[in-house]
mmCIF file of C-alpha atoms in Angstrom:
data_model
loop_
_atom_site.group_PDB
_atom_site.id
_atom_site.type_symbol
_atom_site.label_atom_id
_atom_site.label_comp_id
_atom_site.label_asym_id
_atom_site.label_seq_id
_atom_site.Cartn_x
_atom_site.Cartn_y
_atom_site.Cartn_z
ATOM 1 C CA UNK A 1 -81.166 -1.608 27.147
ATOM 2 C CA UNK A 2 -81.825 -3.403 23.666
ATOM 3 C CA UNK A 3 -79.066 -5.171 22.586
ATOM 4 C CA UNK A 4 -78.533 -5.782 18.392
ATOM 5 C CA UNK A 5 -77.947 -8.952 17.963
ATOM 6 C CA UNK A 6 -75.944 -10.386 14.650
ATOM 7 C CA UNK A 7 -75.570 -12.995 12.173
ATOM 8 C CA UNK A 8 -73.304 -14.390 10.322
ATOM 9 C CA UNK A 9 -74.171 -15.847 7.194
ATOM 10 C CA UNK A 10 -72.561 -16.770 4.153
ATOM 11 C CA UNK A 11 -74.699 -15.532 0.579
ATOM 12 C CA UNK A 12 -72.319 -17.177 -1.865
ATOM 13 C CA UNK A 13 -69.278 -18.975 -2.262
ATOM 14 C CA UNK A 14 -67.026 -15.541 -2.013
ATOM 15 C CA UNK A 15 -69.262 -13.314 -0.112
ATOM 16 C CA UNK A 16 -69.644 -13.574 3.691
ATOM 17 C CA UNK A 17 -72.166 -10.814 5.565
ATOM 18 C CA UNK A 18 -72.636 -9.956 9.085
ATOM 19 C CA UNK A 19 -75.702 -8.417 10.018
ATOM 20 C CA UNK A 20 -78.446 -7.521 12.213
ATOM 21 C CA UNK A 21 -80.842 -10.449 12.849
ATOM 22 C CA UNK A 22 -84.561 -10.550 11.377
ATOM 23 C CA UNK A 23 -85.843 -10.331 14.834
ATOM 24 C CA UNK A 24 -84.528 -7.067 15.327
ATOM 25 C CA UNK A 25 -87.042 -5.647 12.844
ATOM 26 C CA UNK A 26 -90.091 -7.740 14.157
ATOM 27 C CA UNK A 27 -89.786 -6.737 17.528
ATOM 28 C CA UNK A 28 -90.164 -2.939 16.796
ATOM 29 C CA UNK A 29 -92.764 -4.080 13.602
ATOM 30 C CA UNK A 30 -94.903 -5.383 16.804
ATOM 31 C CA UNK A 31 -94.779 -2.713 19.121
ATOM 32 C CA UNK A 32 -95.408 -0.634 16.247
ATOM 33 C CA UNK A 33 -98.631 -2.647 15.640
ATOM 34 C CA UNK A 34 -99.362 -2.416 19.320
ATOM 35 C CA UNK A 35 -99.479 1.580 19.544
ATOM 36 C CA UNK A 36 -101.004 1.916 16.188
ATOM 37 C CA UNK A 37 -104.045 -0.613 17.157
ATOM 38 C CA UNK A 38 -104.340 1.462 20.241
ATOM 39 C CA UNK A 39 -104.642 4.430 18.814
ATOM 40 C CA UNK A 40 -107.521 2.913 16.551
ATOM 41 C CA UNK A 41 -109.537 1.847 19.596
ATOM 42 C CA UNK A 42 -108.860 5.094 21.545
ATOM 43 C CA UNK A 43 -110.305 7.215 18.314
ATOM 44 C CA UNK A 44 -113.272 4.480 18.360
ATOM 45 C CA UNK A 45 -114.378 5.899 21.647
ATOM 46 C CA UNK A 46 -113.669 9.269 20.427
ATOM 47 C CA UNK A 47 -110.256 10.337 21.828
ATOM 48 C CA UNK A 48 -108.660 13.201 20.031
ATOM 49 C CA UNK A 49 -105.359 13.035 18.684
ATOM 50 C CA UNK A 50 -102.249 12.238 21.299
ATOM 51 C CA UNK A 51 -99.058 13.480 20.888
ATOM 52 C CA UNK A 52 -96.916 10.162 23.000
ATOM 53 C CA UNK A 53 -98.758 7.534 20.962
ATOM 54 C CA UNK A 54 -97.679 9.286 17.619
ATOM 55 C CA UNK A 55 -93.822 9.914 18.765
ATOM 56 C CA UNK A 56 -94.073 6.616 19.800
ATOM 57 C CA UNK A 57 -95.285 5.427 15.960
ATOM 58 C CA UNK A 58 -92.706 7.303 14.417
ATOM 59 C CA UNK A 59 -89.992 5.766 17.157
ATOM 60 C CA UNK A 60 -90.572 3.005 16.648
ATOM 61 C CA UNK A 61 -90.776 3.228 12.347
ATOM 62 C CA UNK A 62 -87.482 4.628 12.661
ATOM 63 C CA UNK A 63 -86.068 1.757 14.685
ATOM 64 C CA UNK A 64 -87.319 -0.837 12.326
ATOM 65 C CA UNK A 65 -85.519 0.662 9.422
ATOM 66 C CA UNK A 66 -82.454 0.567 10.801
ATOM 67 C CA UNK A 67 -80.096 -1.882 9.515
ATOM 68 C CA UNK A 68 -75.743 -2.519 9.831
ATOM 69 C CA UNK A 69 -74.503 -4.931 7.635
ATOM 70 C CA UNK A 70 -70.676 -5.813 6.788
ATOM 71 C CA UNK A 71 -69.858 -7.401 3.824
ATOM 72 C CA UNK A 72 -66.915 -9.832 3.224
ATOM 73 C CA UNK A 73 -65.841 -10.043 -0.537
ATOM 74 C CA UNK A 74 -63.381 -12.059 -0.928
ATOM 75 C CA UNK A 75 -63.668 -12.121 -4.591
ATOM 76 C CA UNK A 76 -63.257 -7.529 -5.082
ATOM 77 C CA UNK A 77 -60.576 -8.202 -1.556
ATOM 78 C CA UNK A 78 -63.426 -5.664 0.037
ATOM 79 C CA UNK A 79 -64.938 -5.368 3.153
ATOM 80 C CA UNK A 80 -67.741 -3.195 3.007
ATOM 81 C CA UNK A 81 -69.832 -1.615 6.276
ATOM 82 C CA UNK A 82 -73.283 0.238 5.946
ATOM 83 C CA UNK A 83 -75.541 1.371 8.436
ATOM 84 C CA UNK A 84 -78.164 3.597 8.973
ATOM 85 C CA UNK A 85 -81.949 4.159 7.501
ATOM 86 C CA UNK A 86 -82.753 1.582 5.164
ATOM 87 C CA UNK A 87 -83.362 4.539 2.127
ATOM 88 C CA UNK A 88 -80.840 6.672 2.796
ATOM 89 C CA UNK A 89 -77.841 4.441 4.690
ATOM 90 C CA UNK A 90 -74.175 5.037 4.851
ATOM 91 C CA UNK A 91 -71.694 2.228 3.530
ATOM 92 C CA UNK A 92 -67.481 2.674 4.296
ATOM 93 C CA UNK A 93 -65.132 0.255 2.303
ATOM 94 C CA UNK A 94 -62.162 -0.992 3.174
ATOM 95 C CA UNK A 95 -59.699 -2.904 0.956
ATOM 96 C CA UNK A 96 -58.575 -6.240 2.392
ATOM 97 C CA UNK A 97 -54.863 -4.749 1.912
ATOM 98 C CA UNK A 98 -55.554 -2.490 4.530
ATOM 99 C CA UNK A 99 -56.392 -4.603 7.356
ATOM 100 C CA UNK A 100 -53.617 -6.172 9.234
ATOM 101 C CA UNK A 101 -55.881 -8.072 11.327
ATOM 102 C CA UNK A 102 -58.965 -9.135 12.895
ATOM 103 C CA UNK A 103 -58.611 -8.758 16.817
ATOM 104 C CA UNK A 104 -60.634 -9.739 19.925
ATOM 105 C CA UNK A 105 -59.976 -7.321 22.947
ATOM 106 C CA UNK A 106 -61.656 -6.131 26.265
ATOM 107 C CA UNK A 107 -62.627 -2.979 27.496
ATOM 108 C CA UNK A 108 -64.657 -1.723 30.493
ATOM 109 C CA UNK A 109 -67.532 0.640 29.250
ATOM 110 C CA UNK A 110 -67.437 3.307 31.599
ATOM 111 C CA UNK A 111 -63.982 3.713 32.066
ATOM 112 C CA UNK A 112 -60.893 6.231 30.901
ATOM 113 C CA UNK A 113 -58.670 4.527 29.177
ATOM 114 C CA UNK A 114 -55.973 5.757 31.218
ATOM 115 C CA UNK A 115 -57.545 5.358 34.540
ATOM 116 C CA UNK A 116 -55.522 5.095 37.380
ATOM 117 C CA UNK A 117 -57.641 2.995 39.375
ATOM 118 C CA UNK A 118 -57.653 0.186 36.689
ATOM 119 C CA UNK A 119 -58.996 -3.247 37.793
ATOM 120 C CA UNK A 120 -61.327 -1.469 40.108
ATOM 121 C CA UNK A 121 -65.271 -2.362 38.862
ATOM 122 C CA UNK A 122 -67.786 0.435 39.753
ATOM 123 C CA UNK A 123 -71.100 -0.517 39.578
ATOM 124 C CA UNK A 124 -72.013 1.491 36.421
ATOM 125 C CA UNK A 125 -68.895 -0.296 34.607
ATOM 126 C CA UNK A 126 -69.637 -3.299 32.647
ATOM 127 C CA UNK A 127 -66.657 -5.912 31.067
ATOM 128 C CA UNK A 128 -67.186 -5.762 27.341
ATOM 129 C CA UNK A 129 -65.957 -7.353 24.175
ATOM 130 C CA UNK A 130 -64.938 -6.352 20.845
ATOM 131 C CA UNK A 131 -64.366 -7.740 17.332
ATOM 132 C CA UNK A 132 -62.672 -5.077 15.538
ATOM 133 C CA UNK A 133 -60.332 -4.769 12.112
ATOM 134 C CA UNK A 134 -57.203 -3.538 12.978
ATOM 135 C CA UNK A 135 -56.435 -0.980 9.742
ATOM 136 C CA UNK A 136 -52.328 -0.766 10.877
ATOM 137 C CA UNK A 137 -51.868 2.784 11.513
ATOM 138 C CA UNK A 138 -55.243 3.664 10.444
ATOM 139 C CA UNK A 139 -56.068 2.463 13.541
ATOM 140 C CA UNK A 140 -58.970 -0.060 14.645
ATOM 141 C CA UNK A 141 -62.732 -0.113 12.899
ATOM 142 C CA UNK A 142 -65.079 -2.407 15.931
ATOM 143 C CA UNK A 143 -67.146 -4.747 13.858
ATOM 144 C CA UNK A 144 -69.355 -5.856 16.625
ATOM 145 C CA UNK A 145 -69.199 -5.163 20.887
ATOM 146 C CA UNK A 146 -70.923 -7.747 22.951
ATOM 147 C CA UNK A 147 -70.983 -8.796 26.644
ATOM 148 C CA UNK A 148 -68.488 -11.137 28.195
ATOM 149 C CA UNK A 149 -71.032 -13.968 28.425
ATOM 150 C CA UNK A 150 -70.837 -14.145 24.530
ATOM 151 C CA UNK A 151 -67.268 -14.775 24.166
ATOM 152 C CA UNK A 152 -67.129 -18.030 22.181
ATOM 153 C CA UNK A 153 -69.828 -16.725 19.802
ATOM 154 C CA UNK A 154 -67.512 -13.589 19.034
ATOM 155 C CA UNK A 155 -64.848 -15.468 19.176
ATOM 156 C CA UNK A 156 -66.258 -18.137 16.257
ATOM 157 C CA UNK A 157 -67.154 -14.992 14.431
ATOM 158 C CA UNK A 158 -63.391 -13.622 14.055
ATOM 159 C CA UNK A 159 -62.199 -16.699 13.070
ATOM 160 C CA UNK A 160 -64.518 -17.189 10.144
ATOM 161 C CA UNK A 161 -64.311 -13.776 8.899
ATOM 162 C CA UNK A 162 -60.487 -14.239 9.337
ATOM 163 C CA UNK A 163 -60.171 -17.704 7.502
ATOM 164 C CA UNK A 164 -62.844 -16.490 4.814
ATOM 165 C CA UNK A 165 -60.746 -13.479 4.109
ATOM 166 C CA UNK A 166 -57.235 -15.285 4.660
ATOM 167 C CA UNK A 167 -56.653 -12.583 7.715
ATOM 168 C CA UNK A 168 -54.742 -13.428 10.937
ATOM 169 C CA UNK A 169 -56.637 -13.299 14.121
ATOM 170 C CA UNK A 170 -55.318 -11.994 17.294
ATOM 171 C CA UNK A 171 -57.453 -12.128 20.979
ATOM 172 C CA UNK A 172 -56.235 -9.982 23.492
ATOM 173 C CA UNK A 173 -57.768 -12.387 25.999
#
């Protein structure tokens, strides 16, 4: 499975974003290269158009223009979240009044959340983590789900996006 991996990077002195790392883009910007080179060499020895090789192209053209970004504005007291295709992606805003906190909790992906067998690991079931903003009785937004393994990482990652928008931070862990 590919995993999106994020960044956290601070633009100017009151905006912080979170987003999807360059390398995300180059890695589907090469195997786009790959199948598109291919299909030039299969038409030089005269092969007729193939449908796989030009899902494939448009697959992987999709991919690449993906993007997520959150935005941290401390300055507007906004926290802002697009995603989707880079020409025609959604953004959801969320005032900093809103948000009670910023929490770190655990989950098992695979699992009802009101299993009865709880603590019991099937082999499908995998331990994740998630940053999320807790919106009070709004409910919870997840900012970012990762693997156990990447704990401190996510763990840095709430408490700069709490400190940078004065937030508290809560981990469940």
């Amino acid at each position: 499975m590919f995993k999106l991996v994020f960044e956290l990077k601070q633009t100017s002195e009151n905006v912080l974003k979170l987003r999807l790392h360059w390398g995300f883009r180059l890695v589907f910007l090469v195997l786009l290269g790959i199948v598109v080179a291919s299909v030039f060499v299969g038409r030089a020895e005269g092969t007729s158009f193939r449908l796989v090789p030009a899902v494939l192209v448009l697959i992987f053209v999709l991919l690449g223009l993906y993007q997520e970004q959150w935005i941290f504005n401390r300055d507007t007291g906004t926290i802002s979240h697009d995603h989707g295709l880079l020409p025609i992606s959604k953004t959801r805003m969320y005032k900093r009044e809103t948000v009670d906190h910023i929490e770190i909790s655990s989950f098992r992906k695979g699992e009802a959340p009101m299993s009865a067998q709880k603590g019991q690991k099937k082999f499908f079931q995998k331990d994740l983590l998630r940053l999320s903003l807790v919106l009070g009785d709004a409910g919870r937004k997840d900012i970012e789900i990762s693997e156990e393994k990447n704990k401190a990482t996510l763990e840095r990652r709430a408490a700069s996006i709490a400190d940078f928008m004065n937030l508290s931070y809560h981990s469940e862990l």
